[in-house]
mmCIF file with all atom_site columns, C-alpha atoms in Angstrom:
data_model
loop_
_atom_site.group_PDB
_atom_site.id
_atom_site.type_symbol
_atom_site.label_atom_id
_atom_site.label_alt_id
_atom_site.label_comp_id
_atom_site.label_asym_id
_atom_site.label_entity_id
_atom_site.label_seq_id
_atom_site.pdbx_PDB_ins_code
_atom_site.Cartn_x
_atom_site.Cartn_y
_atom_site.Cartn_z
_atom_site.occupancy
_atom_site.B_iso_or_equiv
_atom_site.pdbx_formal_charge
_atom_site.auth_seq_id
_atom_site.auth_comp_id
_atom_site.auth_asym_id
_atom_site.auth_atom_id
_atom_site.pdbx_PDB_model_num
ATOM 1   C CA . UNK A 1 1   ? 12.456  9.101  -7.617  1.00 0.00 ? 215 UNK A CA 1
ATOM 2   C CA . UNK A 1 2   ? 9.190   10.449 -6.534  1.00 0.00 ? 216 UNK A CA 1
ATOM 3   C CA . UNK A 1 3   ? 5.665   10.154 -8.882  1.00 0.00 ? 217 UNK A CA 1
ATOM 4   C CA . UNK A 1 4   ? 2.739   12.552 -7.662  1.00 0.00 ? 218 UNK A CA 1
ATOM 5   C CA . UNK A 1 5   ? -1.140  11.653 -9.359  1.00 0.00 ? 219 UNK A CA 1
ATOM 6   C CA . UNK A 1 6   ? -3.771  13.832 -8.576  1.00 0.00 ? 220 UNK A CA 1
ATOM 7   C CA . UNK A 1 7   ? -7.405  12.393 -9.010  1.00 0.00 ? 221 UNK A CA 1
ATOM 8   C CA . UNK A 1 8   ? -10.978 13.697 -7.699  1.00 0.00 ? 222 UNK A CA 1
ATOM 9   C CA . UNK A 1 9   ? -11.186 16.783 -10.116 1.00 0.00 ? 223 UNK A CA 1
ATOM 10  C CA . UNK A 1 10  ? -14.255 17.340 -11.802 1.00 0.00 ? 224 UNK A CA 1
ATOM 11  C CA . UNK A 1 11  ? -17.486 19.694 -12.338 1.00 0.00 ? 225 UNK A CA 1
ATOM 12  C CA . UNK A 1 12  ? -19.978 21.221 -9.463  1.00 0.00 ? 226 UNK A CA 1
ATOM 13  C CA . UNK A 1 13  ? -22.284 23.976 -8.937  1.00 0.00 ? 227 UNK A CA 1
ATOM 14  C CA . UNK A 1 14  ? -21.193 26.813 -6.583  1.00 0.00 ? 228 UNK A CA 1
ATOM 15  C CA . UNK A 1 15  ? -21.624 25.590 -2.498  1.00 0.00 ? 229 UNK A CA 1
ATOM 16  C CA . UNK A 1 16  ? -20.479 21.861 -3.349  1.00 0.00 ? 230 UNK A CA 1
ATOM 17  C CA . UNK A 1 17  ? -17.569 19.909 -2.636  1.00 0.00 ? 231 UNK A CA 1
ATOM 18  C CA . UNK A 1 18  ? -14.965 18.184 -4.074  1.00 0.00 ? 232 UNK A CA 1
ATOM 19  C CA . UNK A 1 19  ? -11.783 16.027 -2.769  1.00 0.00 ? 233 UNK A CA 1
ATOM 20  C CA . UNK A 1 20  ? -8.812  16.160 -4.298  1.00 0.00 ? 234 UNK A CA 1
ATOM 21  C CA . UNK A 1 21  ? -6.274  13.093 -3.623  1.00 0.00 ? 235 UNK A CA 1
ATOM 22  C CA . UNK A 1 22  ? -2.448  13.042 -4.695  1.00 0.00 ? 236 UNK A CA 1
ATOM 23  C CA . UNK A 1 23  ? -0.692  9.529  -4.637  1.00 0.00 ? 237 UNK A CA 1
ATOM 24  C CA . UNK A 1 24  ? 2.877   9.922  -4.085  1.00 0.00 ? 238 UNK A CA 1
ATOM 25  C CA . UNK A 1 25  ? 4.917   6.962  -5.539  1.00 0.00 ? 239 UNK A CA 1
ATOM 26  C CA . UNK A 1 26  ? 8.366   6.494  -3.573  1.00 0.00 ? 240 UNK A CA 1
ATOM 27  C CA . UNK A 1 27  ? 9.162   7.579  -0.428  1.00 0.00 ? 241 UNK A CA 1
ATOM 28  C CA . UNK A 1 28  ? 7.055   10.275 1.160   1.00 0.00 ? 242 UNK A CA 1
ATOM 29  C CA . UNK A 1 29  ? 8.365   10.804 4.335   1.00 0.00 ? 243 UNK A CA 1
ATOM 30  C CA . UNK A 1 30  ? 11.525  12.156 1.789   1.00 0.00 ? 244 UNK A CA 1
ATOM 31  C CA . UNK A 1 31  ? 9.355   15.066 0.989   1.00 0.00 ? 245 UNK A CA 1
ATOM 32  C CA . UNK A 1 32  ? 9.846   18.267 3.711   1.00 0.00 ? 246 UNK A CA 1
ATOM 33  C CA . UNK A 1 33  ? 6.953   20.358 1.835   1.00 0.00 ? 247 UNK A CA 1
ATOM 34  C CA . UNK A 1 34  ? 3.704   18.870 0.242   1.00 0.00 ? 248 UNK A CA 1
ATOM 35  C CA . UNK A 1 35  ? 1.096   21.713 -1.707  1.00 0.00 ? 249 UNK A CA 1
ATOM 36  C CA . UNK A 1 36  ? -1.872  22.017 -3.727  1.00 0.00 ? 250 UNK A CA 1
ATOM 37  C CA . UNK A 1 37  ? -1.202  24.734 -6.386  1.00 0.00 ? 251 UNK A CA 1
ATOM 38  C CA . UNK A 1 38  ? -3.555  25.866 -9.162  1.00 0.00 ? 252 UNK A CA 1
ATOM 39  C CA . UNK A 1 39  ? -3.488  27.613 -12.536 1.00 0.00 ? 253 UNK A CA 1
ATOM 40  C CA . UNK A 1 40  ? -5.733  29.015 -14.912 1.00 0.00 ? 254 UNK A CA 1
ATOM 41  C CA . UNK A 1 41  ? -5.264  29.369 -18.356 1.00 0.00 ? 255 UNK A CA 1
ATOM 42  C CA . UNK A 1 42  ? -3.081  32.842 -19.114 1.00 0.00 ? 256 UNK A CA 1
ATOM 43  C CA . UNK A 1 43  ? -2.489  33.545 -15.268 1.00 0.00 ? 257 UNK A CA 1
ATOM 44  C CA . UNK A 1 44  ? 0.482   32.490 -13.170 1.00 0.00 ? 258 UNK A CA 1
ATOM 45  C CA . UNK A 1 45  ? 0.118   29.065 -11.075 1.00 0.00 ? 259 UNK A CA 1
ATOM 46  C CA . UNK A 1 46  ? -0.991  30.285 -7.095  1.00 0.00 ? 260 UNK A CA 1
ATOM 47  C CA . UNK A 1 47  ? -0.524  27.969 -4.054  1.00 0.00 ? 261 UNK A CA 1
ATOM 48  C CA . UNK A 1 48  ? -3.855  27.382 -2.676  1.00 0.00 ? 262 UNK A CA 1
ATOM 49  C CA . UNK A 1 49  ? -2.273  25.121 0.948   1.00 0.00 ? 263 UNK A CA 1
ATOM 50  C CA . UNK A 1 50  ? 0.443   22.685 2.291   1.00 0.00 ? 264 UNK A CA 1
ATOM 51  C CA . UNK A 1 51  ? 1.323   21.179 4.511   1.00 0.00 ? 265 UNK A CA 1
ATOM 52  C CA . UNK A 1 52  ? 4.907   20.372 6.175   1.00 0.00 ? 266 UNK A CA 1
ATOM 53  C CA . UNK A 1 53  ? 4.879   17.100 7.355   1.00 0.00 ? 267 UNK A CA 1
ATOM 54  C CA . UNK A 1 54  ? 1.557   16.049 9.000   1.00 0.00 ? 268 UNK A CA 1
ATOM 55  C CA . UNK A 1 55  ? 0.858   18.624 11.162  1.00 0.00 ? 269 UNK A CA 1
ATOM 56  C CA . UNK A 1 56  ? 1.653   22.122 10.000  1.00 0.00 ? 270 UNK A CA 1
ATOM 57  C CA . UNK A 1 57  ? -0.685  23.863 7.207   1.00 0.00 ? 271 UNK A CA 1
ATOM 58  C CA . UNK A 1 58  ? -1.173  26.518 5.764   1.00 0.00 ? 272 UNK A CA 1
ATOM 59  C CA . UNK A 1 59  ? -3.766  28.572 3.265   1.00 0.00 ? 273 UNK A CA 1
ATOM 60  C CA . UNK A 1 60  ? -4.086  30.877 0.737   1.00 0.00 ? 274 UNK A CA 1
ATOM 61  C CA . UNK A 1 61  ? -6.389  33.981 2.049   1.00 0.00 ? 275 UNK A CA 1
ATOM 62  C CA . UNK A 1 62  ? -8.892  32.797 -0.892  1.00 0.00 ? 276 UNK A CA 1
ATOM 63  C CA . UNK A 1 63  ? -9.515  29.280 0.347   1.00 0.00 ? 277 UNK A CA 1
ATOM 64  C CA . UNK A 1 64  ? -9.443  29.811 4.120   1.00 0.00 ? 278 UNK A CA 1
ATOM 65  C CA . UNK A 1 65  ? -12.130 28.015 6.133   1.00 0.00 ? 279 UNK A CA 1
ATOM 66  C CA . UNK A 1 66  ? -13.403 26.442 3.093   1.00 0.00 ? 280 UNK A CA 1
ATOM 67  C CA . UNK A 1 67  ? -10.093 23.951 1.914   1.00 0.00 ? 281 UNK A CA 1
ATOM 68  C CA . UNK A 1 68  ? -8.553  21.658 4.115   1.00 0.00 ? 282 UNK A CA 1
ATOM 69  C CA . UNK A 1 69  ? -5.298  19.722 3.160   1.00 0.00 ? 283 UNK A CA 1
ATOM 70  C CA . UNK A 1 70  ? -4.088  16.771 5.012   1.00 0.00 ? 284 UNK A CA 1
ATOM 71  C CA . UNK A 1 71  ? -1.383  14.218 4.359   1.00 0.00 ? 285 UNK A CA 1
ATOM 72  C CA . UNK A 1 72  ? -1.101  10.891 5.539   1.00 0.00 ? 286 UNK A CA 1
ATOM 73  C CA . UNK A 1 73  ? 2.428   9.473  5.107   1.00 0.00 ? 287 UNK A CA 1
ATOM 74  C CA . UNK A 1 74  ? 1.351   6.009  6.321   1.00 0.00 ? 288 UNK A CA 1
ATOM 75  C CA . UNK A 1 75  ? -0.744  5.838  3.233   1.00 0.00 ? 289 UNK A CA 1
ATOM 76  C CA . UNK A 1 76  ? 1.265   7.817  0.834   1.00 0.00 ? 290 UNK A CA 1
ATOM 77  C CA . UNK A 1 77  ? -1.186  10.186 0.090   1.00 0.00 ? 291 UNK A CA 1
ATOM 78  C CA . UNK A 1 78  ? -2.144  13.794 0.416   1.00 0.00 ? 292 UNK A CA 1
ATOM 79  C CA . UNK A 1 79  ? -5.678  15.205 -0.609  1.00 0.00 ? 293 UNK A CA 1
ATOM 80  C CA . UNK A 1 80  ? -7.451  18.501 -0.189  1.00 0.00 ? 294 UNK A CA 1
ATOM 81  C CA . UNK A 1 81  ? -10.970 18.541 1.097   1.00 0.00 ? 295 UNK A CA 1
ATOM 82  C CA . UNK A 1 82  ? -12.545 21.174 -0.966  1.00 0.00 ? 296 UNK A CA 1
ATOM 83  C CA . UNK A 1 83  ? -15.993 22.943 0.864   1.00 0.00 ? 297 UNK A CA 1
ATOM 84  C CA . UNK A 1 84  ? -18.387 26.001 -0.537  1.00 0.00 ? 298 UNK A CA 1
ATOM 85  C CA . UNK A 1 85  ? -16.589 25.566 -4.305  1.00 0.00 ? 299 UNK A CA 1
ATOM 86  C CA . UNK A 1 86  ? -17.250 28.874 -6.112  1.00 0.00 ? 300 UNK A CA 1
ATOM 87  C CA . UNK A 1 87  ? -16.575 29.732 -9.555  1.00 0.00 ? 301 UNK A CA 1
ATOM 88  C CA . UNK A 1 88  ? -13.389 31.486 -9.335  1.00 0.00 ? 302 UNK A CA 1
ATOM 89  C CA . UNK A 1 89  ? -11.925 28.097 -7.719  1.00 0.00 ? 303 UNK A CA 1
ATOM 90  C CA . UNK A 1 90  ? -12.336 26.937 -10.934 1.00 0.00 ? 304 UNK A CA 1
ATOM 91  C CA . UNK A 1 91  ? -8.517  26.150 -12.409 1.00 0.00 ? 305 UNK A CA 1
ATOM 92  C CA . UNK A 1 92  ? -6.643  23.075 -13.168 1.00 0.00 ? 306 UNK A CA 1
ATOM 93  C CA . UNK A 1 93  ? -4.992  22.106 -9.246  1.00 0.00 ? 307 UNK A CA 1
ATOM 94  C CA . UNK A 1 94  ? -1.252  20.528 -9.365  1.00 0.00 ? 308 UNK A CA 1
ATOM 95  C CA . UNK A 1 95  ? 0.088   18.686 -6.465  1.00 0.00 ? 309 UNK A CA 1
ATOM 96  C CA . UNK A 1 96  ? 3.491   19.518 -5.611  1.00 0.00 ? 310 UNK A CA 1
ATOM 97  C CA . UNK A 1 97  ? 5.738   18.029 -3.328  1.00 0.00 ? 311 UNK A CA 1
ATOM 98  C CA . UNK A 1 98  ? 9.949   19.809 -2.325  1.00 0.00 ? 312 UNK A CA 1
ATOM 99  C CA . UNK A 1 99  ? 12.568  17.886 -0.946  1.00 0.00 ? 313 UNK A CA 1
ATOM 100 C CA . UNK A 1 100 ? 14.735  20.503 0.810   1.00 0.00 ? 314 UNK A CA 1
ATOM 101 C CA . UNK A 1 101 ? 17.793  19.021 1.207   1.00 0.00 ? 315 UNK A CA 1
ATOM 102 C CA . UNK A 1 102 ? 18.436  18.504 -2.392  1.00 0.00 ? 316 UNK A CA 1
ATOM 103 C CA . UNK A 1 103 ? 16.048  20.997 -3.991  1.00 0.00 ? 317 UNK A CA 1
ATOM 104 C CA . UNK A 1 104 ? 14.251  18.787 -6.029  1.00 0.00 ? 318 UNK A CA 1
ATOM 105 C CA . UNK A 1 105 ? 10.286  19.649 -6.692  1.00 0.00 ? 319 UNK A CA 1
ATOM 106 C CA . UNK A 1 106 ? 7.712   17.368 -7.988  1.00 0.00 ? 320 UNK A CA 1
ATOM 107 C CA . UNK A 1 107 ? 4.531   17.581 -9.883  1.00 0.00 ? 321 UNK A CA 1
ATOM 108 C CA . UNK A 1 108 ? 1.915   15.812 -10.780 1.00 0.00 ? 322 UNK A CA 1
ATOM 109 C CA . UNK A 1 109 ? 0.098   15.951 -14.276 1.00 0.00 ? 323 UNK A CA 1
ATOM 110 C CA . UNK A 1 110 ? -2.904  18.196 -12.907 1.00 0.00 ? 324 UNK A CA 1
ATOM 111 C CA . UNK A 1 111 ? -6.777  17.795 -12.573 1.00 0.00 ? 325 UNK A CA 1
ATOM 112 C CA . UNK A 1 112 ? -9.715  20.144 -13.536 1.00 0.00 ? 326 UNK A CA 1
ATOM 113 C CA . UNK A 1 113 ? -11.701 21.581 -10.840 1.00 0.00 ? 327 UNK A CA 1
ATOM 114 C CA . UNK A 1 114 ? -14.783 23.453 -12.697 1.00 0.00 ? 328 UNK A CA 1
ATOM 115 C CA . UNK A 1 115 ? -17.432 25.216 -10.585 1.00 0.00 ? 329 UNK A CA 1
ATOM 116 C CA . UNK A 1 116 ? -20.859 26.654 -12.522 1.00 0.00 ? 330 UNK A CA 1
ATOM 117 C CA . UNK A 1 117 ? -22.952 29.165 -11.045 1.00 0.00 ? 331 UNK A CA 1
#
């Protein structure tokens, strides 16, 4: 069984930074496909990165250059380096993590990311 908890949300003003961490409980290296997903309220949840295994990313066109994700399965954790926050990044951000081989997905409970102009 695999537990994801996000920390590290909270309120800045547009340009600043935030990092987001996800502690994964059980065995990470079980996990093929590790994310950062976000949702606000009324819209559809949107991937915003992962990353499969340690070394392969990728981005949503909206947070290119500004987010970076990185997961270290030493430490059991995953976080995503947030940079240049505007106000349309603001949305509660889910960590997600997909074991292939049996289709299972995990989620954590969520964290609010809120960026004032």
């Amino acid at each position: 069984q695999v537990q994801l908890v996000e920390s590290g949300g909270g309120s800045v003003r547009t340009g600043g930074s935030l990092t987001l961490s996800c502690t994964i409980s059980g065995n990470i290296d079980s996990i093929d496909c590790m994310g950062w997903y976000r949702q606000v309220p009324g819209q559809q949840r949107e991937l915003v990165a992962i990353a499969i295994g340690e070394d392969v990313t990728n981005y949503a066109d909206s947070v290119k250059g500004r987010f970076t994700i990185s997961r270290d399965n030493a430490k059991n954790i995953m976080h995503l380096m947030m940079d240049n926050l505007k106000p349309e990044d603001t949305a509660v951000y889910y960590c997600n993590g997909d074991q292939w081989d049996s289709a299972q997905s995990y989620w954590g409970q969520g964290t609010q990311v809120i960026v004032s102009s």
